[in-house]
Every structure is written in structure tokens, then in C-alpha cells.
Amino acid sequence: KSLERALQLQPDDPEMNYQVGVIIAGIDPLRSLPYLKKAEGSTSVGQLAQYLGDSLQTIFGLEIESDRFFQTGQLLAGVEEWESAINAFQKAVDLEPKAPLHWALLGEAQQQVGMDGYPALQKAWQLSPEDEIVNGLLGIYYRRQGKLDLALHYLNSAIALNPNSINWEVEMGNLLADEGELDAALAHYQSAVRKDQQKWSSWRDLAVFCIKHNYKVNEVAIPAVREALLLNPASPALLDLMGTAFMMINELESAERFF
């Protein structure tokens, strides 16, 4: 409400319209559209505002109201607007309290803003203990809590429930890397790459792991970034990553070229 009152003084300010639109999207997605439309003129958030507005209009086509809020929550989480995502997921839970994924993603969003998401995750697991996403998110929760055994248990369950999942392989790699089990972690990052060699982000995750831990930079990280760049050649972040990798092995001319 405070932002809406401020907006009355500057009704055409695109950044302020974006902020109001995002906040309202979590509780009343349809009412957010005029604000997001005005935000399209922003040089900083214009493209994002258009993406959110277009995506929300697609979501409105869903018949079930709880699904509309669930999809809205996922959309907002995807652009890291976590507080608004929490509002949307909470609405989805209120409308359909027996949907485990609604509870699971509510718990994840709550953790992203520093809240304790465990009660929501626990509710999700009680509703569907054999759901891969519920198990995977519980694994991530326990990893953040530093409870290695429980994190391993739930992430292994998620991988067993969906052996084709890339995300859980990467999360398992993250967990083992945090514990200093670099050889075991590498196996999971490489498994993620093998499952979809056309997904550039998996190659990036593999490279970031090696660079972060100064582990097999020349043998693994540089070839991994090269593969990622072949799939996503316009990424400045990948060019920077390659420069960092070359700098770490003292190939300074190559590092400078990529920087």
C-alpha cells in the first residue's frame, strides 16, 4: 500500500510500477498487469516486466484457481521475487491444501527469504513421501542445515525416484563438494552432463565446481566451459568463467582474451 501511495505521486515511474506489479502479482495476478505494462518502458527491468506480464496472461488460461496461483508462484520464484512467490504459493496451499508440490515450493520459497520452511516441507512429505521434488527439496533443506546424512538420504531418494533428473545430480554434487568429497562430487556433476549434453548450464555447473575448489581446472573446467560456450556463445558470464579458469593455470594471455 505504501508503494501504491508513492506511485500516485509518480504514476509513470517504470521502476516503481515494476515493484508494485511484482508485489500485487503474488496476491492478485490480474491486477498486476497494468503496472507491469507501464514498467516495460524501463531500461533496467523493462524486458523482465514484459516477460512477467506475458507469462501471467498465459497462466490466466488455467481453469483451476489453485493452479493459477501455483504457476504464478513458480514464475515469480524463477525471477527470484521470493516474497511475492511466497504469497502466491500460500494462496495455492489455501485453495488446495492436499497438493504436496504446493507445500514443497512454499517451503523452498520461505527458506529463500530466511524463514523456516521445514513445516511446509514436512507437510508436503506427509502428503506424498514418494514424490521426487518433495524428497529433493528436503535434501536441499537438510544440506542448508548442515545435516549431511539426512541430506544424502533425501537426495538419493529423489535420484532413485527420477534417475533422469539433472537437478538432483547437481545438488548431490553441491552437497559432496561442501563436505570436501571432491572426487565423489565430480562424479555427480559429470553424471548431470551425461544426462543432457545439450544443457549448457550443466557444463557451467561442472566448471564452477572445479574452479571454486581449484580442482582439475585444466583437465575438466576448461573443456567444460568450452562446451558451455558452444551452446551459449553470447554469455558474458561464461567468457568471464573461462578467463578465470585460464588465470588459475597461469595462462594469462588467454585469460586476458576472454576477459
Short mmCIF file of the C-alpha atoms (twelve columns), coordinates in Angstrom:
data_MODEL
# 
_entry.id   MODEL 
# 
loop_
_atom_site.group_PDB 
_atom_site.id 
_atom_site.type_symbol 
_atom_site.label_atom_id 
_atom_site.label_alt_id 
_atom_site.label_comp_id 
_atom_site.label_asym_id 
_atom_site.label_seq_id 
_atom_site.Cartn_x 
_atom_site.Cartn_y 
_atom_site.Cartn_z 
_atom_site.pdbx_PDB_model_num 
ATOM 1   C CA . LYS A 1   0.000  0.000   0.000   1 
ATOM 2   C CA . SER A 2   2.870  2.357   0.742   1 
ATOM 3   C CA . LEU A 3   4.290  1.790   -2.735  1 
ATOM 4   C CA . GLU A 4   0.902  2.338   -4.312  1 
ATOM 5   C CA . ARG A 5   0.581  5.674   -2.463  1 
ATOM 6   C CA . ALA A 6   4.071  6.654   -3.597  1 
ATOM 7   C CA . LEU A 7   3.129  5.686   -7.128  1 
ATOM 8   C CA . GLN A 8   0.291  8.204   -7.042  1 
ATOM 9   C CA . LEU A 9   2.958  10.911  -6.872  1 
ATOM 10  C CA . GLN A 10  4.935  9.401   -9.757  1 
ATOM 11  C CA . PRO A 11  2.391  7.350   -11.707 1 
ATOM 12  C CA . ASP A 12  4.610  6.876   -14.752 1 
ATOM 13  C CA . ASP A 13  7.789  5.795   -12.959 1 
ATOM 14  C CA . PRO A 14  8.569  2.422   -14.605 1 
ATOM 15  C CA . GLU A 15  10.737 1.005   -11.815 1 
ATOM 16  C CA . MET A 16  8.145  1.803   -9.176  1 
ATOM 17  C CA . ASN A 17  5.423  0.320   -11.366 1 
ATOM 18  C CA . TYR A 18  7.510  -2.838  -11.628 1 
ATOM 19  C CA . GLN A 19  7.879  -3.128  -7.862  1 
ATOM 20  C CA . VAL A 20  4.149  -2.622  -7.321  1 
ATOM 21  C CA . GLY A 21  3.306  -5.057  -10.114 1 
ATOM 22  C CA . VAL A 22  5.514  -7.781  -8.644  1 
ATOM 23  C CA . ILE A 23  4.075  -7.347  -5.156  1 
ATOM 24  C CA . ILE A 24  0.492  -7.448  -6.403  1 
ATOM 25  C CA . ALA A 25  1.206  -10.442 -8.676  1 
ATOM 26  C CA . GLY A 26  1.576  -12.689 -5.643  1 
ATOM 27  C CA . ILE A 27  -1.890 -11.889 -4.305  1 
ATOM 28  C CA . ASP A 28  -3.920 -10.709 -7.309  1 
ATOM 29  C CA . PRO A 29  -2.094 -11.532 -10.567 1 
ATOM 30  C CA . LEU A 30  -4.700 -9.990  -12.863 1 
ATOM 31  C CA . ARG A 31  -4.478 -6.637  -11.095 1 
ATOM 32  C CA . SER A 32  -0.704 -6.585  -11.552 1 
ATOM 33  C CA . LEU A 33  -0.837 -6.402  -15.360 1 
ATOM 34  C CA . PRO A 34  -1.352 -2.617  -15.772 1 
ATOM 35  C CA . TYR A 35  1.631  -1.932  -13.506 1 
ATOM 36  C CA . LEU A 36  3.856  -4.383  -15.353 1 
ATOM 37  C CA . LYS A 37  2.767  -2.848  -18.659 1 
ATOM 38  C CA . LYS A 38  3.885  0.599   -17.515 1 
ATOM 39  C CA . ALA A 39  7.175  -0.891  -16.343 1 
ATOM 40  C CA . GLU A 40  8.026  -2.073  -19.866 1 
ATOM 41  C CA . GLY A 41  9.489  1.363   -20.573 1 
ATOM 42  C CA . SER A 42  12.260 0.824   -18.045 1 
ATOM 43  C CA . THR A 43  15.796 0.313   -19.327 1 
ATOM 44  C CA . SER A 44  16.617 -1.858  -16.325 1 
ATOM 45  C CA . VAL A 45  13.512 -4.009  -15.787 1 
ATOM 46  C CA . GLY A 46  11.510 -3.439  -18.976 1 
ATOM 47  C CA . GLN A 47  12.199 -6.830  -20.564 1 
ATOM 48  C CA . LEU A 48  11.558 -8.606  -17.287 1 
ATOM 49  C CA . ALA A 49  8.260  -6.754  -16.828 1 
ATOM 50  C CA . GLN A 50  7.162  -7.791  -20.322 1 
ATOM 51  C CA . TYR A 51  8.141  -11.400 -19.641 1 
ATOM 52  C CA . LEU A 52  6.170  -11.467 -16.385 1 
ATOM 53  C CA . GLY A 53  3.133  -9.802  -17.947 1 
ATOM 54  C CA . ASP A 54  3.061  -12.133 -20.955 1 
ATOM 55  C CA . SER A 55  3.564  -15.202 -18.767 1 
ATOM 56  C CA . LEU A 56  0.829  -14.180 -16.339 1 
ATOM 57  C CA . GLN A 57  -1.654 -13.777 -19.185 1 
ATOM 58  C CA . THR A 58  -0.902 -17.363 -20.217 1 
ATOM 59  C CA . ILE A 59  -1.405 -18.571 -16.651 1 
ATOM 60  C CA . PHE A 60  -4.840 -16.943 -16.514 1 
ATOM 61  C CA . GLY A 61  -5.999 -19.566 -19.017 1 
ATOM 62  C CA . LEU A 62  -5.795 -22.310 -16.378 1 
ATOM 63  C CA . GLU A 63  -9.217 -23.375 -15.128 1 
ATOM 64  C CA . ILE A 64  -8.327 -24.224 -11.515 1 
ATOM 65  C CA . GLU A 65  -7.602 -21.214 -9.335  1 
ATOM 66  C CA . SER A 66  -5.062 -23.016 -7.140  1 
ATOM 67  C CA . ASP A 67  -3.110 -23.966 -10.281 1 
ATOM 68  C CA . ARG A 68  -3.078 -20.320 -11.367 1 
ATOM 69  C CA . PHE A 69  -1.510 -19.241 -8.075  1 
ATOM 70  C CA . PHE A 70  0.905  -22.196 -8.092  1 
ATOM 71  C CA . GLN A 71  2.119  -21.322 -11.588 1 
ATOM 72  C CA . THR A 72  2.345  -17.660 -10.607 1 
ATOM 73  C CA . GLY A 73  4.499  -18.636 -7.637  1 
ATOM 74  C CA . GLN A 74  6.813  -20.623 -9.892  1 
ATOM 75  C CA . LEU A 75  7.038  -17.700 -12.292 1 
ATOM 76  C CA . LEU A 76  7.949  -15.272 -9.509  1 
ATOM 77  C CA . ALA A 77  10.422 -17.734 -7.984  1 
ATOM 78  C CA . GLY A 78  12.045 -18.096 -11.400 1 
ATOM 79  C CA . VAL A 79  12.928 -14.384 -11.382 1 
ATOM 80  C CA . GLU A 80  13.877 -14.533 -7.679  1 
ATOM 81  C CA . GLU A 81  10.965 -12.405 -6.464  1 
ATOM 82  C CA . TRP A 82  10.712 -14.686 -3.466  1 
ATOM 83  C CA . GLU A 83  8.458  -12.691 -1.140  1 
ATOM 84  C CA . SER A 84  5.783  -12.397 -3.802  1 
ATOM 85  C CA . ALA A 85  6.288  -16.058 -4.673  1 
ATOM 86  C CA . ILE A 86  5.559  -16.950 -1.044  1 
ATOM 87  C CA . ASN A 87  2.252  -15.082 -1.240  1 
ATOM 88  C CA . ALA A 88  1.294  -16.921 -4.416  1 
ATOM 89  C CA . PHE A 89  2.263  -20.348 -3.057  1 
ATOM 90  C CA . GLN A 90  0.389  -19.612 0.168   1 
ATOM 91  C CA . LYS A 91  -2.741 -18.809 -1.834  1 
ATOM 92  C CA . ALA A 92  -2.284 -22.076 -3.757  1 
ATOM 93  C CA . VAL A 93  -1.973 -24.008 -0.480  1 
ATOM 94  C CA . ASP A 94  -5.053 -22.308 0.968   1 
ATOM 95  C CA . LEU A 95  -7.069 -23.228 -2.106  1 
ATOM 96  C CA . GLU A 96  -5.732 -26.799 -2.421  1 
ATOM 97  C CA . PRO A 97  -4.252 -27.944 0.915   1 
ATOM 98  C CA . LYS A 98  -3.756 -31.547 -0.235  1 
ATOM 99  C CA . ALA A 99  -1.360 -30.708 -3.080  1 
ATOM 100 C CA . PRO A 100 2.160  -31.739 -1.948  1 
ATOM 101 C CA . LEU A 101 4.033  -29.668 -4.525  1 
ATOM 102 C CA . HIS A 102 2.255  -26.511 -3.386  1 
ATOM 103 C CA . TRP A 103 3.546  -27.115 0.128   1 
ATOM 104 C CA . ALA A 104 7.028  -28.100 -1.058  1 
ATOM 105 C CA . LEU A 105 7.602  -24.983 -3.123  1 
ATOM 106 C CA . LEU A 106 6.132  -22.814 -0.391  1 
ATOM 107 C CA . GLY A 107 8.752  -24.260 1.962   1 
ATOM 108 C CA . GLU A 108 11.569 -23.607 -0.517  1 
ATOM 109 C CA . ALA A 109 10.448 -20.007 -1.128  1 
ATOM 110 C CA . GLN A 110 10.234 -19.382 2.618   1 
ATOM 111 C CA . GLN A 111 13.825 -20.525 3.058   1 
ATOM 112 C CA . GLN A 112 14.962 -18.140 0.345   1 
ATOM 113 C CA . VAL A 113 13.913 -15.160 2.491   1 
ATOM 114 C CA . GLY A 114 15.313 -16.560 5.729   1 
ATOM 115 C CA . MET A 115 12.147 -18.189 7.054   1 
ATOM 116 C CA . ASP A 116 11.952 -21.744 8.359   1 
ATOM 117 C CA . GLY A 117 10.438 -23.694 5.511   1 
ATOM 118 C CA . TYR A 118 10.509 -27.050 7.291   1 
ATOM 119 C CA . PRO A 119 6.838  -27.165 8.415   1 
ATOM 120 C CA . ALA A 120 5.697  -26.727 4.805   1 
ATOM 121 C CA . LEU A 121 8.209  -29.310 3.552   1 
ATOM 122 C CA . GLN A 122 7.191  -31.745 6.279   1 
ATOM 123 C CA . LYS A 123 3.540  -31.329 5.272   1 
ATOM 124 C CA . ALA A 124 4.474  -31.990 1.638   1 
ATOM 125 C CA . TRP A 125 6.313  -35.193 2.582   1 
ATOM 126 C CA . GLN A 126 3.375  -36.391 4.712   1 
ATOM 127 C CA . LEU A 127 1.101  -35.932 1.699   1 
ATOM 128 C CA . SER A 128 3.451  -37.598 -0.788  1 
ATOM 129 C CA . PRO A 129 6.552  -39.328 0.604   1 
ATOM 130 C CA . GLU A 130 7.356  -40.835 -2.813  1 
ATOM 131 C CA . ASP A 131 7.427  -37.543 -4.725  1 
ATOM 132 C CA . GLU A 132 10.850 -36.784 -6.221  1 
ATOM 133 C CA . ILE A 133 10.572 -32.990 -5.870  1 
ATOM 134 C CA . VAL A 134 9.458  -33.230 -2.252  1 
ATOM 135 C CA . ASN A 135 12.392 -35.527 -1.455  1 
ATOM 136 C CA . GLY A 136 14.826 -33.373 -3.403  1 
ATOM 137 C CA . LEU A 137 13.773 -30.164 -1.676  1 
ATOM 138 C CA . LEU A 138 14.007 -31.887 1.705   1 
ATOM 139 C CA . GLY A 139 17.541 -32.900 0.773   1 
ATOM 140 C CA . ILE A 140 18.401 -29.291 -0.042  1 
ATOM 141 C CA . TYR A 141 16.817 -28.167 3.227   1 
ATOM 142 C CA . TYR A 142 18.954 -30.568 5.273   1 
ATOM 143 C CA . ARG A 143 22.058 -29.567 3.316   1 
ATOM 144 C CA . ARG A 144 21.475 -25.978 4.373   1 
ATOM 145 C CA . GLN A 145 21.056 -27.167 7.948   1 
ATOM 146 C CA . GLY A 146 24.392 -28.993 7.792   1 
ATOM 147 C CA . LYS A 147 22.753 -32.381 8.353   1 
ATOM 148 C CA . LEU A 148 24.725 -34.447 5.852   1 
ATOM 149 C CA . ASP A 149 23.199 -37.873 6.483   1 
ATOM 150 C CA . LEU A 150 19.626 -36.653 6.096   1 
ATOM 151 C CA . ALA A 151 20.529 -34.570 3.040   1 
ATOM 152 C CA . LEU A 152 22.151 -37.597 1.391   1 
ATOM 153 C CA . HIS A 153 19.151 -39.767 2.226   1 
ATOM 154 C CA . TYR A 154 16.584 -37.476 0.628   1 
ATOM 155 C CA . LEU A 155 18.689 -36.541 -2.396  1 
ATOM 156 C CA . ASN A 156 19.415 -40.218 -3.051  1 
ATOM 157 C CA . SER A 157 15.666 -40.858 -2.805  1 
ATOM 158 C CA . ALA A 158 14.985 -38.081 -5.335  1 
ATOM 159 C CA . ILE A 159 17.548 -39.525 -7.763  1 
ATOM 160 C CA . ALA A 160 16.103 -43.026 -7.328  1 
ATOM 161 C CA . LEU A 161 12.584 -41.723 -7.983  1 
ATOM 162 C CA . ASN A 162 13.722 -39.910 -11.136 1 
ATOM 163 C CA . PRO A 163 17.032 -41.276 -12.460 1 
ATOM 164 C CA . ASN A 164 16.860 -38.863 -15.416 1 
ATOM 165 C CA . SER A 165 16.844 -35.743 -13.278 1 
ATOM 166 C CA . ILE A 166 19.774 -33.384 -13.758 1 
ATOM 167 C CA . ASN A 167 18.912 -31.085 -10.865 1 
ATOM 168 C CA . TRP A 168 19.315 -33.703 -8.146  1 
ATOM 169 C CA . GLU A 169 22.672 -34.823 -9.537  1 
ATOM 170 C CA . VAL A 170 23.893 -31.218 -9.361  1 
ATOM 171 C CA . GLU A 171 22.535 -30.809 -5.837  1 
ATOM 172 C CA . MET A 172 24.247 -34.015 -4.771  1 
ATOM 173 C CA . GLY A 173 27.454 -32.653 -6.274  1 
ATOM 174 C CA . ASN A 174 26.996 -29.410 -4.343  1 
ATOM 175 C CA . LEU A 175 26.473 -31.328 -1.107  1 
ATOM 176 C CA . LEU A 176 29.523 -33.563 -1.513  1 
ATOM 177 C CA . ALA A 177 31.676 -30.618 -2.611  1 
ATOM 178 C CA . ASP A 178 30.735 -28.732 0.547   1 
ATOM 179 C CA . GLU A 179 31.909 -31.743 2.540   1 
ATOM 180 C CA . GLY A 180 35.239 -31.874 0.707   1 
ATOM 181 C CA . GLU A 181 34.380 -35.114 -1.116  1 
ATOM 182 C CA . LEU A 182 35.600 -33.722 -4.437  1 
ATOM 183 C CA . ASP A 183 36.025 -36.992 -6.358  1 
ATOM 184 C CA . ALA A 184 32.514 -38.121 -5.408  1 
ATOM 185 C CA . ALA A 185 31.115 -34.673 -6.206  1 
ATOM 186 C CA . LEU A 186 32.772 -34.686 -9.635  1 
ATOM 187 C CA . ALA A 187 31.056 -37.957 -10.488 1 
ATOM 188 C CA . HIS A 188 27.631 -36.381 -9.892  1 
ATOM 189 C CA . TYR A 189 28.381 -33.230 -11.909 1 
ATOM 190 C CA . GLN A 190 29.618 -35.406 -14.759 1 
ATOM 191 C CA . SER A 191 26.528 -37.578 -14.469 1 
ATOM 192 C CA . ALA A 192 24.380 -34.454 -14.836 1 
ATOM 193 C CA . VAL A 193 26.268 -33.532 -18.016 1 
ATOM 194 C CA . ARG A 194 25.883 -37.027 -19.482 1 
ATOM 195 C CA . LYS A 195 22.122 -36.960 -18.949 1 
ATOM 196 C CA . ASP A 196 21.743 -33.955 -21.276 1 
ATOM 197 C CA . GLN A 197 24.860 -32.830 -23.085 1 
ATOM 198 C CA . GLN A 198 22.928 -30.020 -24.779 1 
ATOM 199 C CA . LYS A 199 22.152 -28.243 -21.493 1 
ATOM 200 C CA . TRP A 200 24.792 -25.554 -21.218 1 
ATOM 201 C CA . SER A 201 24.080 -24.839 -17.543 1 
ATOM 202 C CA . SER A 202 25.194 -28.365 -16.566 1 
ATOM 203 C CA . TRP A 203 28.560 -27.769 -18.226 1 
ATOM 204 C CA . ARG A 204 28.758 -24.441 -16.388 1 
ATOM 205 C CA . ASP A 205 27.957 -26.083 -13.038 1 
ATOM 206 C CA . LEU A 206 30.726 -28.616 -13.632 1 
ATOM 207 C CA . ALA A 207 33.211 -25.849 -14.434 1 
ATOM 208 C CA . VAL A 208 32.177 -23.669 -11.494 1 
ATOM 209 C CA . PHE A 209 32.676 -26.605 -9.140  1 
ATOM 210 C CA . CYS A 210 36.225 -27.196 -10.391 1 
ATOM 211 C CA . ILE A 211 37.158 -23.508 -10.333 1 
ATOM 212 C CA . LYS A 212 35.635 -22.890 -6.907  1 
ATOM 213 C CA . HIS A 213 37.639 -25.745 -5.402  1 
ATOM 214 C CA . ASN A 214 40.748 -25.302 -7.603  1 
ATOM 215 C CA . TYR A 215 40.272 -28.902 -8.674  1 
ATOM 216 C CA . LYS A 216 41.144 -30.278 -12.119 1 
ATOM 217 C CA . VAL A 217 40.855 -26.811 -13.661 1 
ATOM 218 C CA . ASN A 218 42.916 -27.646 -16.736 1 
ATOM 219 C CA . GLU A 219 41.620 -31.179 -17.251 1 
ATOM 220 C CA . VAL A 220 37.914 -30.627 -16.552 1 
ATOM 221 C CA . ALA A 221 36.910 -26.990 -16.031 1 
ATOM 222 C CA . ILE A 222 38.323 -25.504 -19.238 1 
ATOM 223 C CA . PRO A 223 36.833 -28.185 -21.529 1 
ATOM 224 C CA . ALA A 224 33.511 -27.809 -19.653 1 
ATOM 225 C CA . VAL A 225 33.387 -24.037 -20.162 1 
ATOM 226 C CA . ARG A 226 34.299 -24.556 -23.807 1 
ATOM 227 C CA . GLU A 227 31.290 -26.874 -24.227 1 
ATOM 228 C CA . ALA A 228 29.045 -24.379 -22.432 1 
ATOM 229 C CA . LEU A 229 30.220 -21.589 -24.736 1 
ATOM 230 C CA . LEU A 230 29.494 -23.669 -27.821 1 
ATOM 231 C CA . LEU A 231 25.906 -23.995 -26.578 1 
ATOM 232 C CA . ASN A 232 25.584 -20.421 -25.258 1 
ATOM 233 C CA . PRO A 233 28.192 -18.292 -27.067 1 
ATOM 234 C CA . ALA A 234 26.676 -14.924 -26.164 1 
ATOM 235 C CA . SER A 235 27.066 -15.335 -22.389 1 
ATOM 236 C CA . PRO A 236 29.415 -12.761 -20.803 1 
ATOM 237 C CA . ALA A 237 29.346 -14.807 -17.584 1 
ATOM 238 C CA . LEU A 238 30.777 -17.845 -19.402 1 
ATOM 239 C CA . LEU A 239 33.500 -15.736 -21.016 1 
ATOM 240 C CA . ASP A 240 34.394 -14.446 -17.567 1 
ATOM 241 C CA . LEU A 241 34.420 -18.006 -16.233 1 
ATOM 242 C CA . MET A 242 36.812 -19.103 -18.969 1 
ATOM 243 C CA . GLY A 243 39.063 -16.138 -18.229 1 
ATOM 244 C CA . THR A 244 39.120 -17.101 -14.565 1 
ATOM 245 C CA . ALA A 245 39.981 -20.707 -15.405 1 
ATOM 246 C CA . PHE A 246 42.916 -19.680 -17.608 1 
ATOM 247 C CA . MET A 247 44.129 -17.244 -14.971 1 
ATOM 248 C CA . MET A 248 44.156 -20.052 -12.395 1 
ATOM 249 C CA . ILE A 249 46.503 -22.133 -14.542 1 
ATOM 250 C CA . ASN A 250 48.664 -19.067 -15.273 1 
ATOM 251 C CA . GLU A 251 47.663 -18.808 -18.936 1 
ATOM 252 C CA . LEU A 252 47.427 -15.042 -18.642 1 
ATOM 253 C CA . GLU A 253 47.262 -14.138 -22.343 1 
ATOM 254 C CA . SER A 254 44.353 -16.499 -22.851 1 
ATOM 255 C CA . ALA A 255 42.689 -15.190 -19.677 1 
ATOM 256 C CA . GLU A 256 43.009 -11.606 -20.900 1 
ATOM 257 C CA . ARG A 257 41.499 -12.514 -24.273 1 
ATOM 258 C CA . PHE A 258 38.394 -13.979 -22.656 1 
ATOM 259 C CA . PHE A 259 38.080 -11.158 -20.098 1 
# 
